[in-house]
XYZ file of C-alpha atoms in Angstrom:
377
model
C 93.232 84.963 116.318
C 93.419 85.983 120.047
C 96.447 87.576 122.022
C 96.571 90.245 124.399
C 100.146 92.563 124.526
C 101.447 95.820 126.404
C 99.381 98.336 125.102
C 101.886 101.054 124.962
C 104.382 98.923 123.014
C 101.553 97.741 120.543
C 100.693 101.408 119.847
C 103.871 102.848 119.263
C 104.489 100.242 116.601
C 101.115 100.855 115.254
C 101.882 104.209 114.673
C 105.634 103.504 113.200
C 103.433 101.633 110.754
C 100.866 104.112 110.095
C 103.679 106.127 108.205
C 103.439 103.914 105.588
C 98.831 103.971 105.176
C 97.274 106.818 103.209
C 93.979 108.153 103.400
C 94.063 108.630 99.977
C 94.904 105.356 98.771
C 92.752 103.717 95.434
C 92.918 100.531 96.977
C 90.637 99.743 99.594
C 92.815 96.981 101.487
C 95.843 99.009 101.768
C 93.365 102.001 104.072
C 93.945 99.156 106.494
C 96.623 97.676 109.046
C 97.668 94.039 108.511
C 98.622 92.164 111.633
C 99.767 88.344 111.646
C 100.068 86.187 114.950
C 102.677 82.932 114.539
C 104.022 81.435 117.121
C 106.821 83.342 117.848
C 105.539 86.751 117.795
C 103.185 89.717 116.079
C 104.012 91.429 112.860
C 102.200 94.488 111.869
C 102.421 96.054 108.582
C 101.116 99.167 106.533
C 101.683 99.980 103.155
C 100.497 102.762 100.372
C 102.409 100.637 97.317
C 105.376 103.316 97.222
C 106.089 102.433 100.808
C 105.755 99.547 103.319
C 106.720 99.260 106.536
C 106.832 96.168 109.110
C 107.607 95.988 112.477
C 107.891 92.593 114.814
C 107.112 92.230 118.303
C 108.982 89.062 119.585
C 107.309 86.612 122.166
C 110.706 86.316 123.766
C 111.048 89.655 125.131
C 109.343 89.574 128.456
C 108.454 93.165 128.196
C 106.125 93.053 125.341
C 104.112 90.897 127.691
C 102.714 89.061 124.624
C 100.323 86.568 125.289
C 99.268 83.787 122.710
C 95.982 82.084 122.431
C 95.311 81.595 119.290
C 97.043 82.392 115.863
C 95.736 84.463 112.541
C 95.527 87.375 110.157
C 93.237 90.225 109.670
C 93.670 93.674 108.181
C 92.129 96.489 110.723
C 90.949 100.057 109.647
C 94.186 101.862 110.052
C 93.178 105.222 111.679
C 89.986 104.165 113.704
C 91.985 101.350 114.890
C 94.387 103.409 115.882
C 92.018 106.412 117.544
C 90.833 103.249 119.176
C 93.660 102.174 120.798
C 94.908 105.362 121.968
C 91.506 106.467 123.833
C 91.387 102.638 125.761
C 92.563 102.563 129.444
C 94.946 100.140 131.037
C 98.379 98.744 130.113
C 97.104 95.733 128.659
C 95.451 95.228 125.064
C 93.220 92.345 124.135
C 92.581 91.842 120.706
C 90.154 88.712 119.489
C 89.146 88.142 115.611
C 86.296 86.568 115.355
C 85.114 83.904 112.310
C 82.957 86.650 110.764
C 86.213 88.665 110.649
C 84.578 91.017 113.506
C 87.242 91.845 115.826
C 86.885 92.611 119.879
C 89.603 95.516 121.255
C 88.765 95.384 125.004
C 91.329 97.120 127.587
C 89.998 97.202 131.479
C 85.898 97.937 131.089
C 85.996 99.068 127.450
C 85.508 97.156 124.580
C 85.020 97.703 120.656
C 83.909 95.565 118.238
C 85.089 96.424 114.376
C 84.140 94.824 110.909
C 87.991 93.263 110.060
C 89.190 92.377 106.145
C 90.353 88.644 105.471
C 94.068 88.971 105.424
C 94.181 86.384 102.469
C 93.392 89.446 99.964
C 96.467 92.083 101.631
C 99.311 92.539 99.208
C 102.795 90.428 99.915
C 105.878 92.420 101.051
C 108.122 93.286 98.349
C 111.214 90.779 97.912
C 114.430 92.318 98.680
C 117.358 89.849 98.986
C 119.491 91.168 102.109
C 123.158 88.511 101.788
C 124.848 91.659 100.487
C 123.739 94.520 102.792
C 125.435 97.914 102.927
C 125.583 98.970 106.580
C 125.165 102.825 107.657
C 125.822 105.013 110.613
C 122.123 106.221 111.645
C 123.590 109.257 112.238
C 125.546 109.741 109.182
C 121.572 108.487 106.751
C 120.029 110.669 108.330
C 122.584 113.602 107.768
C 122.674 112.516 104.177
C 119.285 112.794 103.462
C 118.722 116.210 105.716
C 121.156 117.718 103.520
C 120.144 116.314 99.925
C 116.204 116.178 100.360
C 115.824 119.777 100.598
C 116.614 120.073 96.927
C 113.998 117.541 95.208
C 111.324 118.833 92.935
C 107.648 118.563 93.888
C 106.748 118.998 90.714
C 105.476 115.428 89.131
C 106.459 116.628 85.418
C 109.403 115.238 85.974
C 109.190 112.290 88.205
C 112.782 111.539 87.903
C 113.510 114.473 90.140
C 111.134 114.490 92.920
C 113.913 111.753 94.461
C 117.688 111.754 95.663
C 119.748 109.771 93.313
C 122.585 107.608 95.264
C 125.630 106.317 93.505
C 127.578 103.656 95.655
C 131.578 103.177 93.468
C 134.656 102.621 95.082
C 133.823 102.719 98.480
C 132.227 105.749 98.438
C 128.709 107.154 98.158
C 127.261 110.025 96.533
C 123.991 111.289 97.301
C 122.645 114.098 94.981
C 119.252 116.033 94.739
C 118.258 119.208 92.513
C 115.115 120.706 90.821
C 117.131 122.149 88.050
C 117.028 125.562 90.355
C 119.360 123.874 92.822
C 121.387 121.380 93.435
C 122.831 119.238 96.741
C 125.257 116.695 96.493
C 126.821 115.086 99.674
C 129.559 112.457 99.370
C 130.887 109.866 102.159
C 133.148 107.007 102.574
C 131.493 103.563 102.568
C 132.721 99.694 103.814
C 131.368 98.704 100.553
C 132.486 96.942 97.292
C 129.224 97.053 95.577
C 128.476 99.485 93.166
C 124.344 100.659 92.711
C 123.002 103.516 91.281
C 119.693 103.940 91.775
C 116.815 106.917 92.913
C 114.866 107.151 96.088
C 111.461 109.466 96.085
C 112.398 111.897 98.173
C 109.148 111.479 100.211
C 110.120 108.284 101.244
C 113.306 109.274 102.664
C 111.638 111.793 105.307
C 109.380 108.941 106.191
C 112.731 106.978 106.675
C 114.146 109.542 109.078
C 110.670 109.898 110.760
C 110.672 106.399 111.550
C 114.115 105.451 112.528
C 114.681 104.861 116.515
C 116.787 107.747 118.645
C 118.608 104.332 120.007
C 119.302 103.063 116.786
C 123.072 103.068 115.943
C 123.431 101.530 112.348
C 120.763 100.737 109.669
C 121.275 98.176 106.804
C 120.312 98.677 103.478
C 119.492 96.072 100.572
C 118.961 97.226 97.033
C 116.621 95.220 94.489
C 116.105 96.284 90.873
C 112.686 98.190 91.755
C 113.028 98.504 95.462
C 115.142 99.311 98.477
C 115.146 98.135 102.252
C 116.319 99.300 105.383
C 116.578 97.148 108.230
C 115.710 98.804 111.497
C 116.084 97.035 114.312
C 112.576 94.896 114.296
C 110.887 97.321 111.686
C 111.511 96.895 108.040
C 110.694 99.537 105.511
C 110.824 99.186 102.154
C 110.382 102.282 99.204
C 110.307 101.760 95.516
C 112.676 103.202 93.706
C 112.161 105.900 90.887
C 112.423 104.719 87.293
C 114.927 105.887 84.818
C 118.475 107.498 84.336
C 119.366 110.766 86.518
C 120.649 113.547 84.970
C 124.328 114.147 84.597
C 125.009 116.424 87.618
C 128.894 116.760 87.866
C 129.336 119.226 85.232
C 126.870 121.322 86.493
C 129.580 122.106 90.148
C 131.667 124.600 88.729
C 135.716 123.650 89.061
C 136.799 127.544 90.001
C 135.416 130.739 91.150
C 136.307 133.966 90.414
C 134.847 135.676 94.073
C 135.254 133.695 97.338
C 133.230 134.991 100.814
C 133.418 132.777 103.658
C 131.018 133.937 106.176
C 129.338 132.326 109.833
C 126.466 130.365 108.258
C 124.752 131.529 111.685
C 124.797 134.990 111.063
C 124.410 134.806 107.451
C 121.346 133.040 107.524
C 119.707 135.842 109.951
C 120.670 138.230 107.454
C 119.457 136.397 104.987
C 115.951 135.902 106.683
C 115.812 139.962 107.845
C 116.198 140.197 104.186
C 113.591 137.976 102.914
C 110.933 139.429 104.991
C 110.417 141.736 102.325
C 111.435 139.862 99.685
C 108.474 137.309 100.325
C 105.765 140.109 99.920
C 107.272 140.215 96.406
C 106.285 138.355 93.477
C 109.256 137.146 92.696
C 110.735 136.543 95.878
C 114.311 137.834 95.362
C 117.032 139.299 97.054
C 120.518 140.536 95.952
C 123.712 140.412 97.506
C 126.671 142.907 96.313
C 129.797 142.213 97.156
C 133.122 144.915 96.898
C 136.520 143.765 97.744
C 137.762 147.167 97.298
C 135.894 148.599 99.865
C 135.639 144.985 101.318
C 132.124 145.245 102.121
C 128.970 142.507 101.859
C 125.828 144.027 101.378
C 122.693 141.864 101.074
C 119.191 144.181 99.578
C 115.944 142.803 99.827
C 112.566 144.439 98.122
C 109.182 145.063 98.172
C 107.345 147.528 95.904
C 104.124 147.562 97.917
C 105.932 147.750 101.721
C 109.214 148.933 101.165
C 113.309 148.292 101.354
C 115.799 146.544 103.392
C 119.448 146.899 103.050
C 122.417 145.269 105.127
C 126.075 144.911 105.513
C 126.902 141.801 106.431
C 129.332 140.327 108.360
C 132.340 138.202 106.478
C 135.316 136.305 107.970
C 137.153 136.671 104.554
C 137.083 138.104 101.025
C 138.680 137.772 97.714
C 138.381 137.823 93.915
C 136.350 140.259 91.855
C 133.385 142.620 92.500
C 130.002 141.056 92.182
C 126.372 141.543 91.998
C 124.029 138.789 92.314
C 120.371 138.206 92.367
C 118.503 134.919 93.692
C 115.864 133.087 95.469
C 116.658 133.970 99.429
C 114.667 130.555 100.761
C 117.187 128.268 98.825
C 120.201 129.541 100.357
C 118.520 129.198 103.688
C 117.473 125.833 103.226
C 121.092 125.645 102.563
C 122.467 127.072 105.722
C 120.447 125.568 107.907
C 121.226 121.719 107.171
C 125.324 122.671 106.466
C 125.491 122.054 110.211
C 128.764 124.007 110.168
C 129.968 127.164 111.478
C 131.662 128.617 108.938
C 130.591 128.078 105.081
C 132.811 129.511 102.260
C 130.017 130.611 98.550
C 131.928 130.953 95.734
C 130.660 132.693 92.881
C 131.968 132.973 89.299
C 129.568 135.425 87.299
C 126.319 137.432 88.108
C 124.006 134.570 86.041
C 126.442 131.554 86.828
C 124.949 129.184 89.686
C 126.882 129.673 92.899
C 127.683 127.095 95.312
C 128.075 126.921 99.043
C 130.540 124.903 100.917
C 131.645 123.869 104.370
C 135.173 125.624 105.150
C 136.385 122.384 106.370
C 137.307 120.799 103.305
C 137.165 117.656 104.831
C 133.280 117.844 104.863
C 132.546 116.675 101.043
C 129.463 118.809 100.785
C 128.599 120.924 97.841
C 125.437 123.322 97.950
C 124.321 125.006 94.698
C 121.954 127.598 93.777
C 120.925 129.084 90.407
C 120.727 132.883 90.246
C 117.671 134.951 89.618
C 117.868 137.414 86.340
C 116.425 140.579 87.221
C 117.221 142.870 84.244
């Protein structure tokens, strides 16, 4: 295999790719980068089994400046390659395998020579049929997944959790996430009239986001029984999907509320942060928020035993309901804020040791945060 190719094009799809390579991998092979030469272009691929990702770079385009001599496979050592690459000079990249599988990187007066792996023994791409893709906004995915990734679990006890289950019926889709502390649900009209259910790790979806192009516009998705793809442009990246049945999460959104607050998620979340300064020194990292609609007054405490107290009132837009008290975890409700992407948010509570949810005010936003409270007594 010998081709030389822009080098600034070649390494920004190298490192789309690296996304996809762990250091930590069991399996040798997959430490490395796979690149293929045909006749029509280069495809360069990565993958740590729970992801993969492919990108092409087409002959055709002129810009590539892709030059063919002679086709091939060979799998590269991912992050020296790529050190490599970066540190050569020029604009062009010449690449030559060799029959000993030693590969030549040369760019103006440097050159490298590498011990390559025979491509024969790198994994195949996972099948995904694509004749009945579900086309997304870019904009709109990666909204979705901003706003239900914050709640997955990290803990691997229960693996079922550590992903964001989506539910495609009736032309709609619902994308949920909780760790049984909290919960994030975000639903949105689809051109669709497939119905799926199935779990992405929620790992892979920030990979997903990482990856996708600022100048991408739409992104298709295909859904096997063990995997998903999204088609990006000329890079392909596929995730398994998590095994098993997600839990039942409807009945956990309470239908009513017995105290409403809508506040500026803006300034609530800097009192909420003033708040948790203390809070974190803590053990138990809580603060509490009291709220009186006779004296129509927010007050949000936070504590420390070993630095001290904070106490504010906080600014509201509106109140109503009954007096409460109400004790939980000030970094969820943060998390919360700062992905509503709204400027006004409306939390409803409905007892002291009920969880409490938090909403856009524009009802037209189908968004629903919700955070389990904290007992303290």
């Amino acid at each position: 295999m010998k081709f030389s190719i822009d080098k600034n094009i070649f390494s920004n799809n190298v490192n789309t790719v690296l996304r996809a390579i762990s250091s930590k991998t069991t399996i040798p092979i997959l430490s490395g980068i796979y690149l293929e030469l045909k006749d029509d272009g280069l495809t360069i691929s990565g993958s740590d089994a729970d992801i993969s990702i492919t990108t092409f770079i087409t002959q055709e385009n002129a810009d590539n400046n892709l030059m063919i001599n002679s086709l091939g496979s060979i799998v590269l050592p991912a992050r020296f390659f790529n050190e490599i690459i970066k540190k050569l000079p020029g604009d062009t990249l010449n690449i030559e395998v060799l029959e000993n599988k030693q590969t030549i990187i040369s760019a103006g007066k440097s050159e490298f020579t590498i011990n390559g792996i025979d491509a024969i023994n790198y994994p195949h791409l996972p099948e995904v049929a694509t004749d009945n893709q579900i086309v997304l906004s870019t904009d709109l995915l990666k909204e979705v997944v901003s706003q239900t990734v914050i709640a997955v679990s990290n803990q691997e006890s229960r693996p079922i959790l550590t992903g964001v289950n989506f539910e495609i019926k009736d032309g709609k889709l619902k994308a949920v996430a909780t760790d049984s502390h909290r919960l994030s649900q975000r639903v949105v009209q689809l051109d669709s009239s497939s119905d799926y259910d199935f779990i992405i790790p929620g790992k892979s979806l920030l990979e997903l986001t990482r990856t996708i192009n600022d100048d991408l516009s739409e992104i298709k998705m295909s859904i096997s029984e063990n995997q998903v793809l999204f088609s990006l442009g000329d890079t392909l990246f596929y995730s398994r999907l998590l095994e098993g049945n997600y839990p039942e999460t409807d009945r956990l959104i309470p239908e009513s509320s017995n105290t409403n607050v809508v506040f500026d998620a803006t300034e609530l979340l800097a009192s909420v942060e003033r708040a948790s300064l203390l809070s974190h020194e803590s053990r138990n990292n809580v603060v509490k928020l009291q709220i009186n609609t006779l004296q129509n007054s927010v007050t949000i405490y936070g504590n420390s035993p070993e630095v001290g107290t904070v106490e504010e009132n906080v600014q509201f837009k509106k109140i109503e309901g009954e007096d409460l008290e109400i004790s939980f975890n000030p970094d969820y409700l943060k998390d919360s804020l700062k992905v509503l992407g709204t400027s006004e948010i409306v939390m409803k509570f409905t007892s002291p040791l009920h969880p409490f949810t938090i909403e856009p005010q524009n009802e037209d936003d189908n968004f629903v945060q919700l955070i389990t409270p904290v007992r303290t007594y």
